[in-house]
Coordinates of C-alpha atoms and ligand atoms in Angstrom, one line a residue:
M1 CA 0.1 0.0 0.1
Q2 CA 1.4 3.3 -0.8
I3 CA 0.0 6.5 0.5
T4 CA -0.3 9.2 -2.3
I5 CA -1.1 12.8 -2.2
A6 CA -2.7 15.2 -4.7
C7 CA -0.1 17.3 -6.6
H8 CA -0.3 21.1 -5.7
Q9 CA -0.4 22.2 -9.6
C10 CA -2.2 19.4 -11.3
S11 CA -4.2 17.5 -8.4
Q12 CA -2.9 14.1 -9.8
D13 CA -1.9 11.6 -7.1
K14 CA 1.9 11.4 -6.5
R15 CA 4.2 10.0 -3.9
P16 CA 5.4 12.9 -1.3
L17 CA 8.8 14.5 -1.8
T18 CA 9.0 13.4 -5.6
P19 CA 8.3 15.5 -8.4
C20 CA 5.0 15.1 -10.0
P21 CA 5.1 12.4 -12.8
V22 CA 2.4 14.2 -14.7
C23 CA 3.5 18.1 -14.5
Q24 CA 7.1 17.4 -13.4
A25 CA 6.3 20.3 -10.7
P26 CA 9.1 20.0 -7.9
P27 CA 7.9 18.8 -4.5
L28 CA 7.1 21.1 -1.7
A29 CA 8.3 19.1 1.4
E30 CA 6.8 20.7 4.3
L31 CA 3.2 20.8 2.6
E32 CA 3.4 17.4 1.2
L33 CA 4.3 15.9 4.5
Q34 CA 1.6 17.2 6.2
A35 CA -0.7 16.1 3.6
W36 CA 0.9 12.6 3.7
R37 CA 0.8 12.2 7.5
F38 CA -3.0 13.5 7.3
S39 CA -3.8 10.6 4.6
L40 CA -2.1 8.0 6.4
H41 CA -3.9 8.9 9.8
T42 CA -7.3 9.1 7.8
L43 CA -6.7 5.8 6.2
H44 CA -5.8 3.9 9.7
M45 CA -8.4 5.7 11.6
A46 CA -11.0 4.4 9.2
R47 CA -9.8 0.9 9.5
I48 CA -9.5 1.1 13.4
E49 CA -13.2 2.5 13.6
R50 CA -14.7 0.1 11.1
T51 CA -17.2 -2.3 12.2
P52 CA -15.8 -6.0 11.6
R53 CA -17.9 -8.1 9.3
A54 CA -18.1 -11.7 9.8
S55 CA -17.8 -12.2 6.3
E56 CA -14.3 -11.2 6.1
V57 CA -13.1 -13.5 8.9
V58 CA -11.0 -16.1 7.2
P59 CA -12.0 -19.9 8.6
S60 CA -8.9 -20.8 10.4
R61 CA -6.5 -23.2 8.8
R62 CA -6.0 -25.5 11.8
P63 CA -5.0 -28.9 10.6
Q64 CA -7.2 -31.9 11.5
M65 CA -6.1 -33.3 15.0
T66 CA -5.4 -36.8 14.3
P67 CA -3.1 -39.1 16.6
L68 CA 0.3 -39.6 15.4
R69 CA 2.1 -43.0 15.7
A70 CA 5.9 -42.9 16.1
V71 CA 7.9 -46.2 16.3
V72 CA 11.3 -45.8 17.9
T73 CA 13.8 -48.7 17.2
V74 CA 16.6 -49.1 19.6
D75 CA 19.5 -51.3 18.7
L76 CA 20.8 -52.8 22.0
E77 CA 23.7 -54.9 20.3
Q78 CA 25.8 -51.6 20.0
E79 CA 28.5 -51.5 22.7
P80 CA 27.5 -49.2 25.7
A81 CA 28.4 -45.7 25.8
K82 CA 31.8 -44.9 27.6
Q83 CA 31.4 -43.5 31.1
A84 CA 32.8 -39.9 31.1
E85 CA 36.1 -39.7 32.5
V86 CA 36.7 -38.5 36.1
A87 CA 37.6 -34.9 36.0
P88 CA 40.8 -34.5 37.5
I89 CA 40.6 -32.6 41.1
V90 CA 42.6 -29.7 41.6
P91 CA 44.8 -30.3 44.9
M92 CA 44.1 -28.2 47.7
E93 CA 48.0 -27.9 48.5
P94 CA 50.2 -25.6 46.6
A95 CA 52.6 -27.3 43.9
I96 CA 55.7 -25.6 45.6
P97 CA 55.7 -24.9 49.4
A98 CA 55.3 -21.3 50.1
D99 CA 58.8 -21.0 51.4
E100 CA 60.2 -22.3 48.2
A101 CA 58.4 -20.3 45.8
L102 CA 60.5 -18.3 43.3
S103 CA 60.9 -14.7 44.0
F104 CA 61.6 -12.0 41.5
D105 CA 64.1 -9.1 42.0
W106 CA 63.0 -6.2 39.8
G107 CA 65.5 -4.0 41.3
D108 CA 62.7 -1.6 42.5
E109 CA 63.5 0.5 45.4
P110 CA 61.4 -0.3 48.3
R111 CA 58.5 1.9 48.5
K112 CA 56.9 3.3 51.7
L113 CA 53.3 2.0 51.8
R114 CA 50.7 4.6 52.3
G115 CA 49.2 4.7 55.8
T116 CA 45.7 5.1 54.5
A117 CA 44.0 3.2 51.7
Ligands
ZN1 ZN1 1.5 17.6 -11.0

């Protein structure tokens, strides 16, 4: 659906913001947008306020509800699935004792810690 407006020169229907295809009149942006908004509003208000008619209601295309029958064949001759491998537990003890941990000497001057955080 395309909302058209009347040309301001020849009154032929045309799309807003485009030159008139009949008389080639250049578009008038503000007036054409106002006319377009008014036409759009009028069209949809008419649709909203229209009294519904039963003849317009399309019967639903609901499929017939018949029971389905599914057959599942399980081949029990296949070898059983392997059990999942046990995940290694992270040791609670450190790998290296704390007093043997490597230290790094970056050659920094010892800094005085701030008294307050
Ligand atoms: Zn025109």
